Coordinates of C-alpha atoms in Angstrom, one line a residue:
M1 CA 16.0 -71.1 -40.7
K2 CA 17.2 -67.6 -40.1
I3 CA 14.6 -66.1 -42.4
A4 CA 11.8 -68.1 -40.7
H5 CA 12.9 -66.8 -37.2
R6 CA 13.1 -63.2 -38.6
R7 CA 9.6 -63.4 -40.0
L8 CA 8.3 -64.9 -36.7
F9 CA 9.9 -62.1 -34.7
T10 CA 8.5 -59.5 -37.0
F11 CA 5.0 -61.0 -36.6
L12 CA 5.2 -61.1 -32.8
F13 CA 6.5 -57.5 -32.6
G14 CA 3.8 -56.3 -34.9
C15 CA 1.1 -57.8 -32.7
W16 CA 2.6 -56.6 -29.4
L17 CA 3.1 -52.9 -30.4
P18 CA -0.6 -52.0 -30.7
A19 CA -1.4 -53.7 -27.4
M20 CA 1.2 -51.6 -25.6
F21 CA -0.1 -48.5 -27.2
V22 CA -3.7 -49.1 -26.2
A23 CA -2.6 -49.9 -22.6
A24 CA -0.7 -46.6 -22.4
Q25 CA -3.7 -44.7 -23.7
D26 CA -6.0 -46.3 -21.2
R27 CA -3.6 -45.5 -18.4
Q28 CA -3.3 -41.9 -19.5
A29 CA -7.1 -41.6 -19.6
D30 CA -7.4 -43.1 -16.1
H31 CA -4.8 -40.6 -14.8
E32 CA -6.6 -37.6 -16.3
F33 CA -10.0 -38.8 -15.0
F34 CA -8.6 -39.2 -11.4
E35 CA -6.9 -35.8 -11.5
Q36 CA -9.9 -33.9 -12.9
K37 CA -12.8 -35.8 -11.3
I38 CA -11.7 -37.6 -8.2
R39 CA -8.7 -35.8 -6.5
P40 CA -10.4 -32.3 -6.4
V41 CA -13.5 -33.8 -4.6
L42 CA -11.3 -35.7 -2.1
V43 CA -9.3 -32.5 -1.4
E44 CA -12.3 -30.3 -1.0
H45 CA -14.8 -32.6 0.9
C46 CA -12.7 -35.4 2.5
F47 CA -9.2 -34.2 3.5
E48 CA -10.5 -32.1 6.5
C49 CA -11.2 -35.4 8.4
H50 CA -9.5 -38.1 6.4
S51 CA -5.9 -37.0 5.7
S52 CA -2.6 -36.7 7.4
A53 CA -3.2 -33.0 7.8
S54 CA -6.4 -33.5 9.8
G55 CA -4.6 -34.2 13.1
T56 CA -6.7 -37.1 14.2
V57 CA -7.8 -39.2 11.2
K58 CA -11.5 -40.0 11.8
G59 CA -12.5 -43.6 11.6
G60 CA -8.9 -44.5 10.8
L61 CA -9.7 -43.9 7.1
Q62 CA -7.0 -42.0 5.3
L63 CA -8.0 -40.9 1.7
D64 CA -4.9 -38.9 0.8
Y65 CA -2.9 -41.7 -0.8
R66 CA -3.5 -45.0 -2.6
E67 CA -2.7 -47.5 0.2
G68 CA -4.8 -45.6 2.6
V69 CA -7.8 -45.9 0.3
L70 CA -7.2 -49.6 -0.3
R71 CA -6.6 -50.4 3.4
G72 CA -9.8 -48.7 4.5
G73 CA -10.7 -47.7 8.0
E74 CA -11.8 -49.2 11.3
S75 CA -14.7 -50.9 9.6
G76 CA -12.6 -52.5 6.9
P77 CA -12.0 -51.7 3.2
V78 CA -14.2 -49.0 1.6
I79 CA -13.6 -49.9 -2.0
V80 CA -14.1 -53.2 -3.9
S81 CA -12.4 -52.8 -7.2
G82 CA -14.8 -53.1 -10.1
E83 CA -17.8 -53.4 -7.8
P84 CA -19.3 -50.0 -7.0
T85 CA -22.4 -51.4 -5.4
E86 CA -20.4 -53.5 -3.0
S87 CA -18.1 -50.6 -2.0
E88 CA -18.8 -48.9 1.4
L89 CA -17.5 -45.6 -0.1
M90 CA -20.4 -45.5 -2.6
K91 CA -22.9 -46.3 0.1
A92 CA -21.6 -43.4 2.2
L93 CA -21.7 -41.0 -0.8
R94 CA -25.3 -42.0 -1.5
W95 CA -26.2 -41.6 2.2
E96 CA -27.3 -45.3 2.3
S97 CA -25.2 -46.0 5.4
V98 CA -23.2 -43.1 7.0
E99 CA -23.8 -39.7 5.4
M100 CA -20.6 -38.4 3.8
P101 CA -19.7 -35.7 3.5
P102 CA -21.8 -34.6 6.5
A103 CA -22.0 -31.0 5.3
G104 CA -24.3 -32.0 2.5
K105 CA -24.9 -34.7 -0.1
L106 CA -22.7 -34.4 -3.2
P107 CA -24.3 -33.7 -6.6
E108 CA -25.4 -36.8 -8.5
S109 CA -22.9 -36.1 -11.3
I110 CA -20.0 -36.4 -8.8
I111 CA -21.4 -39.6 -7.3
R112 CA -21.5 -41.1 -10.8
D113 CA -17.9 -40.1 -11.3
F114 CA -16.9 -42.1 -8.3
E115 CA -19.0 -45.0 -9.5
N116 CA -17.2 -45.0 -12.8
W117 CA -13.8 -44.7 -11.1
I118 CA -14.4 -47.8 -8.9
Q119 CA -16.0 -49.7 -11.9
K120 CA -12.7 -49.2 -13.9
G121 CA -10.5 -50.4 -11.1
A122 CA -10.1 -47.2 -8.9
F123 CA -6.8 -46.1 -10.5
D124 CA -4.9 -43.9 -8.1
P125 CA -1.4 -42.5 -8.9
R126 CA -0.6 -41.3 -5.3
D127 CA 2.2 -43.5 -3.9
A128 CA 2.7 -41.8 -0.6
P129 CA 0.6 -39.5 1.7
P130 CA 1.3 -35.8 1.1
S131 CA 2.8 -33.5 3.7
V132 CA 0.7 -31.0 5.6
D133 CA 2.1 -28.2 3.4
E134 CA 1.3 -30.1 0.3
I135 CA -2.3 -30.8 1.4
A136 CA -2.8 -27.1 2.4
A137 CA -1.4 -26.0 -1.0
E138 CA -3.7 -28.5 -2.8
S139 CA -6.7 -27.5 -0.8
W140 CA -6.1 -23.8 -1.4
K141 CA -5.5 -24.3 -5.1
K142 CA -9.0 -25.9 -5.3
K143 CA -10.6 -23.1 -3.3
L144 CA -8.8 -20.4 -5.3
A145 CA -10.0 -21.9 -8.6
E146 CA -13.6 -21.9 -7.3
R147 CA -13.4 -18.4 -5.8
S148 CA -11.8 -16.9 -8.9
R149 CA -15.1 -17.6 -10.8
W150 CA -17.1 -15.4 -8.4
W151 CA -19.0 -12.5 -10.1
S152 CA -17.2 -9.9 -8.0
L153 CA -13.8 -10.9 -9.5
Q154 CA -14.9 -10.9 -13.1
P155 CA -13.9 -8.1 -15.4
P156 CA -16.7 -5.8 -16.5
K157 CA -18.3 -6.6 -19.9
K158 CA -21.0 -5.1 -22.0
T159 CA -24.4 -6.5 -21.7
Q160 CA -27.7 -6.3 -23.5
L161 CA -30.1 -3.6 -22.1
P162 CA -33.3 -5.2 -20.7
Y163 CA -36.5 -4.7 -22.6
T164 CA -39.1 -2.4 -21.1
A165 CA -42.4 -1.4 -22.5
D166 CA -42.5 2.2 -21.2
D167 CA -39.7 3.9 -23.3
H168 CA -40.8 7.4 -22.2
W169 CA -40.0 6.7 -18.6
M170 CA -36.3 6.0 -19.3
K171 CA -33.8 8.8 -19.7
E172 CA -30.5 7.0 -19.2
P173 CA -29.5 3.3 -20.0
V174 CA -29.3 2.5 -16.3
D175 CA -33.0 3.4 -16.0
R176 CA -33.9 0.3 -18.0
F177 CA -32.3 -2.0 -15.4
V178 CA -34.2 -0.2 -12.6
R179 CA -37.6 -0.3 -14.5
S180 CA -37.0 -3.9 -15.5
R181 CA -36.6 -5.0 -11.9
L182 CA -39.6 -2.9 -10.8
D183 CA -41.7 -4.7 -13.5
D184 CA -40.4 -8.1 -12.4
A185 CA -41.5 -7.3 -8.8
G186 CA -44.8 -6.0 -9.9
L187 CA -44.0 -2.5 -8.6
K188 CA -44.7 0.9 -10.1
P189 CA -42.2 3.8 -10.2
A190 CA -42.6 6.4 -7.5
Q191 CA -44.2 9.7 -8.4
K192 CA -41.9 12.5 -9.6
A193 CA -40.6 14.7 -6.8
T194 CA -41.9 18.3 -6.5
P195 CA -39.3 21.1 -7.3
E196 CA -38.8 21.8 -3.6
V197 CA -38.1 18.1 -2.8
L198 CA -35.9 17.7 -5.8
L199 CA -33.8 20.7 -4.9
R200 CA -33.4 19.5 -1.3
R201 CA -32.3 16.0 -2.4
L202 CA -29.8 17.3 -4.9
S203 CA -28.4 19.9 -2.5
F204 CA -27.8 17.3 0.3
T205 CA -26.5 14.7 -2.2
L206 CA -24.0 17.0 -3.9
T207 CA -22.9 19.5 -1.2
G208 CA -24.2 18.0 2.1
L209 CA -26.0 21.2 2.8
P210 CA -29.7 22.3 2.7
P211 CA -30.7 24.8 0.0
T212 CA -30.8 28.4 1.0
P213 CA -34.1 30.4 0.8
S214 CA -32.7 32.3 -2.2
Q215 CA -31.9 29.0 -4.0
I216 CA -35.4 27.7 -3.4
E217 CA -37.0 30.8 -4.8
E218 CA -34.6 30.9 -7.8
F219 CA -35.1 27.3 -8.6
S220 CA -38.9 27.5 -8.3
K221 CA -39.0 30.3 -10.8
A222 CA -36.8 28.5 -13.3
W223 CA -38.8 25.3 -12.9
K224 CA -42.0 27.0 -14.0
Q225 CA -40.3 28.3 -17.1
D226 CA -38.5 25.1 -18.2
S227 CA -38.2 22.2 -15.7
E228 CA -35.6 20.3 -17.7
A229 CA -33.3 23.3 -18.2
A230 CA -33.7 24.3 -14.5
Y231 CA -32.7 20.8 -13.4
V232 CA -29.6 20.8 -15.6
A233 CA -28.6 24.3 -14.5
L234 CA -29.1 23.3 -10.8
V235 CA -26.9 20.2 -11.1
D236 CA -24.1 22.2 -12.8
K237 CA -24.2 24.9 -10.2
L238 CA -24.0 22.4 -7.3
L239 CA -21.1 20.6 -9.0
E240 CA -19.3 23.9 -9.4
S241 CA -19.8 24.8 -5.7
P242 CA -16.7 24.5 -3.5
H243 CA -18.9 22.6 -1.0
F244 CA -19.1 19.7 -3.5
G245 CA -15.4 18.9 -3.0
E246 CA -15.7 19.3 0.7
H247 CA -18.6 16.9 0.9
F248 CA -17.2 14.2 -1.3
A249 CA -13.8 14.5 0.3
R250 CA -15.4 13.6 3.6
H251 CA -16.8 10.4 2.0
W252 CA -13.3 9.3 0.9
M253 CA -11.8 10.4 4.2
D254 CA -14.1 7.9 5.9
V255 CA -12.9 5.1 3.5
I256 CA -9.2 5.7 4.2
R257 CA -9.7 6.2 8.1
Y258 CA -8.6 9.9 8.0
T259 CA -7.7 11.4 11.3
D260 CA -6.3 14.7 12.6
T261 CA -4.5 12.9 15.4
Y262 CA -3.1 9.4 16.1
G263 CA -5.2 8.9 19.2
Y264 CA -4.1 6.6 22.0
E265 CA -2.7 8.0 25.2
W266 CA -0.7 10.9 23.8
D267 CA -3.1 11.8 20.9
I268 CA -0.2 13.2 18.8
Q269 CA -1.1 15.4 15.9
A270 CA -1.0 13.7 12.4
K271 CA 1.6 15.9 10.7
G272 CA 0.3 17.1 7.3
S273 CA -3.2 15.7 7.7
W274 CA -4.8 19.0 6.8
E275 CA -2.7 19.1 3.6
F276 CA -4.2 15.8 2.6
R277 CA -7.7 17.0 3.4
D278 CA -7.3 20.0 1.2
Y279 CA -5.7 17.9 -1.5
L280 CA -8.8 15.7 -1.6
I281 CA -11.1 18.8 -1.8
R282 CA -9.1 20.3 -4.7
A283 CA -9.1 16.9 -6.5
F284 CA -12.9 16.5 -6.3
N285 CA -13.6 20.1 -7.2
R286 CA -11.3 19.9 -10.2
D287 CA -12.7 16.6 -11.3
I288 CA -9.5 14.6 -11.2
G289 CA -10.0 11.0 -12.4
F290 CA -10.3 8.3 -9.8
D291 CA -7.5 6.3 -11.6
Q292 CA -5.1 9.2 -11.1
L293 CA -6.1 9.5 -7.4
I294 CA -5.4 5.8 -6.9
K295 CA -1.9 6.1 -8.4
E296 CA -1.1 9.2 -6.3
Q297 CA -2.3 7.6 -3.0
I298 CA -0.4 4.4 -3.6
A299 CA 2.8 5.7 -5.1
G300 CA 2.5 9.4 -5.8
D301 CA 6.2 10.0 -4.9
L302 CA 7.2 7.6 -7.7
L303 CA 5.2 8.9 -10.6
P304 CA 7.4 9.9 -13.6
S305 CA 5.1 12.8 -14.3
P306 CA 3.6 14.1 -11.0
R307 CA 0.5 16.2 -11.0
V308 CA 1.1 19.9 -10.2
D309 CA -1.5 22.5 -9.2
I310 CA -0.1 25.7 -10.5
E311 CA -2.8 27.8 -8.9
A312 CA -2.3 26.4 -5.4
G313 CA 1.5 26.1 -6.0
V314 CA 1.5 22.5 -4.8
L315 CA 3.0 19.2 -6.1
E316 CA -0.3 17.3 -5.6
S317 CA 1.1 13.8 -6.3
L318 CA 3.5 14.0 -3.3
I319 CA 0.6 14.5 -0.9
G320 CA -1.2 11.2 -1.9
P321 CA 1.0 8.7 0.0
M322 CA -0.2 10.4 3.3
F323 CA -2.9 7.8 2.8
F324 CA -0.6 5.2 4.4
H325 CA 0.0 7.3 7.6
F326 CA -3.5 7.6 9.0
G327 CA -5.0 5.4 11.6
E328 CA -4.0 4.8 15.3
R329 CA -0.3 5.0 16.1
R330 CA 1.8 4.7 19.2
H331 CA 4.0 7.4 20.7
G332 CA 7.6 7.6 19.3
S333 CA 9.1 5.4 16.7
S334 CA 7.1 2.3 16.0
L335 CA 10.3 0.3 15.4
D336 CA 11.2 0.7 19.1
F337 CA 8.4 -1.5 20.3
N338 CA 8.0 -5.1 19.3
G339 CA 4.7 -5.7 17.5
V340 CA 3.6 -2.1 17.1
H341 CA 5.1 -1.7 13.7
Q342 CA 3.4 -4.9 12.5
E343 CA 0.1 -3.6 13.8
M344 CA 0.6 -0.4 11.8
V345 CA 1.4 -2.4 8.6
D346 CA -1.7 -4.5 9.2
S347 CA -3.8 -1.3 9.4
Q348 CA -2.2 -0.1 6.1
I349 CA -3.0 -3.4 4.4
D350 CA -6.6 -3.4 5.8
A351 CA -7.3 0.2 4.6
F352 CA -5.5 -0.4 1.2
S353 CA -7.4 -3.6 0.4
K354 CA -10.8 -2.2 1.4
A355 CA -10.3 1.1 -0.4
F356 CA -8.8 -0.1 -3.6
L357 CA -9.6 -3.8 -3.9
G358 CA -13.0 -4.0 -2.1
M359 CA -11.6 -7.1 -0.2
T360 CA -10.7 -7.8 3.4
V361 CA -7.1 -8.9 2.8
A362 CA -6.2 -8.4 6.5
C363 CA -8.1 -11.6 7.4
A364 CA -5.3 -13.6 5.8
R365 CA -2.8 -12.4 8.4
C366 CA -3.2 -15.7 10.3
H367 CA -4.5 -18.1 7.7
D368 CA -5.7 -18.4 4.2
H369 CA -8.8 -16.3 3.8
K370 CA -12.0 -18.0 4.7
I371 CA -14.1 -16.2 2.1
D372 CA -12.1 -14.2 -0.4
A373 CA -9.5 -15.4 -2.9
V374 CA -6.6 -14.3 -0.8
S375 CA -3.9 -16.6 0.7
Q376 CA -1.7 -16.0 3.7
R377 CA 1.2 -15.9 1.3
D378 CA -0.5 -13.0 -0.5
Y379 CA -0.9 -11.1 2.8
Y380 CA 2.8 -11.3 3.7
A381 CA 3.9 -10.5 0.2
L382 CA 1.9 -7.3 0.5
A383 CA 3.2 -6.7 4.0
G384 CA 6.8 -7.0 2.6
V385 CA 6.0 -4.2 0.2
F386 CA 4.6 -1.9 2.9
M387 CA 7.5 -2.6 5.3
T388 CA 10.2 -1.8 2.7
P389 CA 9.9 2.0 2.1
R390 CA 11.8 4.5 4.2
W391 CA 9.4 7.3 4.9
T392 CA 10.7 10.9 4.8
T393 CA 9.3 14.4 4.8
R394 CA 9.1 15.9 1.3
C395 CA 8.4 19.6 0.3
I396 CA 5.2 19.8 -1.6
D397 CA 5.5 23.5 -2.6
T398 CA 6.4 24.3 -6.2
P399 CA 9.6 26.4 -6.8
E400 CA 7.5 29.3 -8.1
K401 CA 5.1 29.4 -5.1
Y402 CA 7.2 31.8 -2.9
Q403 CA 9.0 33.6 -5.8
A404 CA 7.3 37.0 -4.9
Q405 CA 8.4 36.7 -1.2
I406 CA 11.9 35.7 -2.2
Q407 CA 12.2 38.8 -4.5
E408 CA 10.9 41.0 -1.7
L409 CA 13.5 39.6 0.7
V410 CA 16.3 40.3 -1.9
R411 CA 15.1 43.8 -2.2
L412 CA 15.0 44.3 1.6
R413 CA 18.5 42.9 1.9
D414 CA 19.9 45.3 -0.6
E415 CA 18.0 48.2 1.0
I416 CA 19.4 47.3 4.5
R417 CA 22.9 47.1 3.1
R418 CA 22.6 50.6 1.6
M419 CA 21.2 52.0 4.8
M420 CA 23.9 50.5 7.0
G421 CA 26.6 51.7 4.7
K422 CA 25.3 55.3 4.8
K423 CA 25.1 55.1 8.6
W424 CA 28.7 53.9 9.0
L425 CA 30.1 56.5 6.7
R426 CA 28.2 59.3 8.4
E427 CA 29.5 58.2 11.9
L428 CA 33.0 57.9 10.6
Q429 CA 32.9 61.4 9.2
E430 CA 31.5 62.8 12.4
E431 CA 34.1 61.0 14.6
K432 CA 36.7 63.6 15.8
N433 CA 39.2 61.1 17.1
S434 CA 41.8 59.4 15.0
F435 CA 41.4 55.9 13.5
A436 CA 43.5 54.3 16.3
N437 CA 41.5 56.1 19.0
L438 CA 38.3 54.8 17.4
I439 CA 39.6 51.3 17.6
G440 CA 40.6 51.7 21.2
A441 CA 37.3 53.3 22.2
S442 CA 35.4 50.4 20.6
S443 CA 37.5 47.6 22.1
A444 CA 35.4 47.5 25.3
D445 CA 32.1 47.6 23.3
S446 CA 31.4 44.4 21.2
S447 CA 27.8 45.2 20.3
I448 CA 26.8 45.1 16.7
D449 CA 25.3 48.6 16.8
N450 CA 28.8 50.1 17.6
V451 CA 30.3 51.3 14.3
G452 CA 33.8 50.3 15.4
H453 CA 32.9 46.7 16.3
P454 CA 34.3 45.0 13.2
L455 CA 37.5 47.0 13.3
A456 CA 38.0 46.3 17.0
V457 CA 37.8 42.6 16.5
L458 CA 40.2 42.6 13.5
F459 CA 42.8 45.0 14.9
S460 CA 42.7 44.4 18.7
Q461 CA 46.0 43.7 20.3
K462 CA 47.0 40.0 20.8
N463 CA 49.2 38.8 23.6
S464 CA 50.7 35.3 23.4
V465 CA 51.3 33.2 26.5
S466 CA 53.7 30.3 26.9
L467 CA 52.4 26.7 27.4
R468 CA 53.8 24.0 29.7
N469 CA 53.2 20.3 30.3
V470 CA 51.7 19.8 26.9
K471 CA 50.3 16.3 26.3
A472 CA 48.8 15.0 23.1
S473 CA 47.0 11.7 22.3
A474 CA 45.1 10.2 19.3
E475 CA 42.0 8.1 19.2
Q476 CA 43.3 5.8 16.5
S477 CA 46.1 3.5 17.6
V478 CA 48.0 3.7 14.3
T479 CA 48.5 7.5 14.9
R480 CA 51.5 8.7 17.0
L481 CA 51.5 12.3 18.3
V482 CA 55.0 13.7 19.0
L483 CA 55.8 17.0 20.8
E484 CA 58.4 19.0 18.9
P485 CA 61.4 20.7 20.7
D486 CA 59.7 24.1 20.8
G487 CA 57.2 22.7 23.3
Q488 CA 54.4 24.3 21.3
T489 CA 54.1 22.1 18.2
V490 CA 52.6 18.6 18.0
K491 CA 53.3 16.4 14.9
A492 CA 51.2 13.4 13.9
E493 CA 53.2 10.4 12.7
G494 CA 52.5 6.9 11.6
T495 CA 52.8 4.3 8.8
E496 CA 49.1 4.4 8.1
I497 CA 46.8 7.4 7.7
P498 CA 43.3 6.7 9.1
Q499 CA 40.3 8.2 7.3
V500 CA 38.9 9.7 10.6
D501 CA 40.8 10.5 13.8
S502 CA 40.4 12.6 16.9
Y503 CA 43.3 14.4 18.7
S504 CA 43.2 15.5 22.4
I505 CA 45.8 18.2 23.4
E506 CA 46.2 19.2 27.1
F507 CA 48.3 22.1 28.4
E508 CA 48.8 24.5 31.3
T509 CA 49.3 28.3 31.3
A510 CA 50.0 30.9 33.9
A511 CA 47.0 32.4 35.7
G512 CA 45.1 35.1 33.9
S513 CA 42.1 35.9 31.8
F514 CA 41.7 34.9 28.1
R515 CA 39.4 36.0 25.3
G516 CA 40.3 33.2 23.0
F517 CA 43.1 31.0 21.7
Q518 CA 44.3 30.1 18.2
L519 CA 45.1 26.6 16.9
E520 CA 47.0 26.3 13.7
V521 CA 46.8 23.1 11.8
L522 CA 49.6 22.8 9.2
T523 CA 51.1 20.2 6.9
D524 CA 54.7 18.9 7.2
S525 CA 57.0 17.9 4.5
S526 CA 58.1 14.8 6.5
L527 CA 54.5 13.4 6.2
G528 CA 54.7 13.2 2.4

């Protein structure tokens, strides 16, 4: 009997285990289908009007949790499980009744996903409606995933050069792309520019200045001899011109909102702005890499190996962070006025993101970005970085820059010392009076030019006066000031010795004139 029961149990268990396993697999598949195909569409296209985060739920239909979907809206249930053709939700998606979503009919592939979902029983794991924050996070997650695929956010990659029939027209790989688009549009390349026009275009492009008469004449002669060599030589000469750095620095100054003053009512001068301007000019003229310029302008004061211009005697990297200080500012310390500091930080974020990211991050100050892949959380994380630093003035001169002037000052100091010594010795030798008479004669003359001035101060006669009604008090309550029997001495006592204290001593003297008084501060053995 026991054996029979045991065999029966084994048989039943063996039949039940596969059934449980298949059911679990089906449930997992339904869950993945909902999360991948259904939930993202509801979040992106339906939650704006039919969720707890929409304020007023339109039509009474709430699609952000299972019971809301099953209950339906003011017109009744929208889903009939297992019957897609009978479900009002499918009619709305196919625009056979109401047109949902109203912004545009969904692709046919998405509509088929909803049809399959309802056909299989409309599995929905959402037990309760999400909070407003959860809906916002879910919605942003979907938008971010979509925006992250935009071409402007993709890393550069090598591509195949397009085919063009006229290989002689191309000189550089980029020319193939230009010619390919011209051919696609049915356009022919423009005629080659004359030497005069080419010179003018290059001069304005690279230096911002028109060519001089002598340049025109020189280039025309060189063009007749060898046009290719003349072109290369002209480009090299314009790139070597100091005007090249001046011209291209102006382009970058426009990008980072350079200003000589802070504008507004007081129009205060932007301290060090001209140093930043010259810094840019030197960088462009010396062909400093753009990656290096980015590092210097964002955190030039933190670079482990700052860039030094020996010729100019300047620590170039320390000038870069001046980038953050341009733009309109208010008078005085921005921290003294509520809101002004935040406006300055917003200006920094706006300039930083446009210059270095090519994105308008400042739009996310009040909400998740409407276009770019930037959230409000990203904005305030960046704002926290820009609010943290303490800005101080730094010396940008190299130690060697003023070495020649320092050596000259040392030489002048020694020369002045020798000349003064000779002058004093000569006057002492010519003085007929005795040493004491010299001091007496100098006591009334305290000018530095008088040879006896130092001696008169050191050896002038001192007359002491008596004090009366001496009073003493200490700022710290733990200190006790006691007047000694001589009436002239005050001793500080106390069980504790404060780190910092201030003493006030008052006294009276007889009438008279005084040239100074002497206060002696001494230790006492009783104080330990």
